[in-house]
Amino acid sequence: MPNYQLEEEEIVAKISKLKAQMIGLQFPDGLRVHATRLARKIENETGATTLISGDACYGACDLSDRSMEGLVDLLIHWGHTALPLDYKVPVLFVEAYSTMEVFESVKKALKLLENYETVGLVTTTQHLYLLNDIANFLEENGKKVKMESGNGTRHGQVLGCNFSSARGLSVDSFLYIGSGNFHPLGLKLSTDKPVIIADPYMNEVREIDKFADRVLRKRFAKIAVSMGAKRFGVLVSSKYGQMRLEMAKSLKKIIQDQGQEAYLILLDNIKPDLLMAFRDLDAFVVTACPRIAIDDAQIYEKPLLTPYELEIALGIRDWGDYQIDEIIYE
Ligand code: SF4
C-alpha cells in the first residue's frame, strides 16, 4: 500500500497558529482510512474539535466548504490541489504526495519512448513534486521534455477533466506517471497523441492506445443509440465545481431547436437508480463531471452522453470531430 505525506505536524502547527476551534476534514476515498487517526491527533494536540466529511469525494470540484459553511473555522482537504473556485470557508489543501518509488517504471518507459524525441511529461497531484527530477532523468537519456501549467492546473498536472496543461504542447508523445487508465485515457482523447504510462504501483509500463480505441468504439455505439432519442434529460450537478447550468440551458435549447424534448435535472450524485425513475426519457446528457458518461457508462441502462456527443447524436457535429468534454476554469 502506498504511503503519503500527510503533513501532520505542519497541520497541527497551522491550526494552533490560527487558533481554529472547529476543523473540517475531507479526504478522497483512498485516504479516508487515515481520517480518525488524523482527527485524534489534531484534537489531542490542538484542543480543536474535528468534523470528518463522510461523503465520497473525487476532486477539488467537490469540496465540503458549502456543506460545512457556518460549522467549521477551517477545512483541511487532502489529496487535491486548489481550483480557482470561490470556496466558502478557509481551506488548507494538503497535496498528499506519494512516497512511492517511481524511477524503476520511468526507466522501463525509455524503451517505449524509443521512437519519440520530444516527450510531454504529465502526472496527477500525488507525484507532482517528482516531475523535475523525472524530466532531468529523461533529458539525460536523450529526450526533450516539455511541461506546462494549465488553466487551474500546475506545471505538468492533469485532472480527469482538465488536460489544458498538455493540449497545447508540441510533442511526439506523452509520458504519464501514475496508476490506472483514467487520466491517460482522458489525455489520449484530449490530445490524440501517443500516451505511454509509467505505472509505479504495478511497476510496469504500457500504452493506452488500444484501450482508448475500445472506449471510443463504445462511445460511438452510445451516440448511435441516442440518435433516435425523442426526450433527453440534461443532468446538472449541485456540486459547485461541477455545476454548468448555463451550458445545460444552452443544450436544452439546442435539443428543442432540433424538435426534441429536454428536461434539466439537478443531482448531487448521479447514480443509476436515481435515473431509473425517469422512465419516459430516452437518453441523458451529463453537464456534471465529464467522466461519468465515459467511465461509468456500463452501469447505466440508458445512454449517458457528454455535450459534444449530444451534438453528434443530433447531427450538428461530425463524427470525426469527436472531442472529450473538459471543465476548464479561466
Ligand atoms: S469534475 Fe470529475 S474529473 Fe474533474 S476534478 Fe471533478 S471528479 Fe475529477
Short mmCIF file of C-alpha atoms in Angstrom, two decimals, residues 265 267 271-282 284 300-302:
data_model
loop_
_atom_site.label_atom_id
_atom_site.label_comp_id
_atom_site.label_asym_id
_atom_site.label_seq_id
_atom_site.Cartn_x
_atom_site.Cartn_y
_atom_site.Cartn_z
CA ILE A 265 -32.43 17.59 -13.79
CA LEU A 267 -28.50 15.96 -8.86
CA LYS A 271 -26.44 7.22 -9.85
CA PRO A 272 -28.21 4.58 -11.98
CA ASP A 273 -31.12 4.07 -9.52
CA LEU A 274 -31.86 7.81 -9.47
CA LEU A 275 -32.07 7.95 -13.27
CA MET A 276 -34.25 4.84 -13.50
CA ALA A 277 -37.23 6.85 -12.20
CA PHE A 278 -37.20 8.88 -15.43
CA ARG A 279 -38.75 6.07 -17.44
CA ASP A 280 -40.05 8.29 -20.23
CA LEU A 281 -36.62 9.75 -21.06
CA ASP A 282 -34.59 8.05 -23.79
CA PHE A 284 -29.24 11.72 -20.67
CA TYR A 300 -26.50 2.83 -16.75
CA GLU A 301 -29.49 1.35 -18.52
CA LYS A 302 -29.93 4.30 -20.90
#
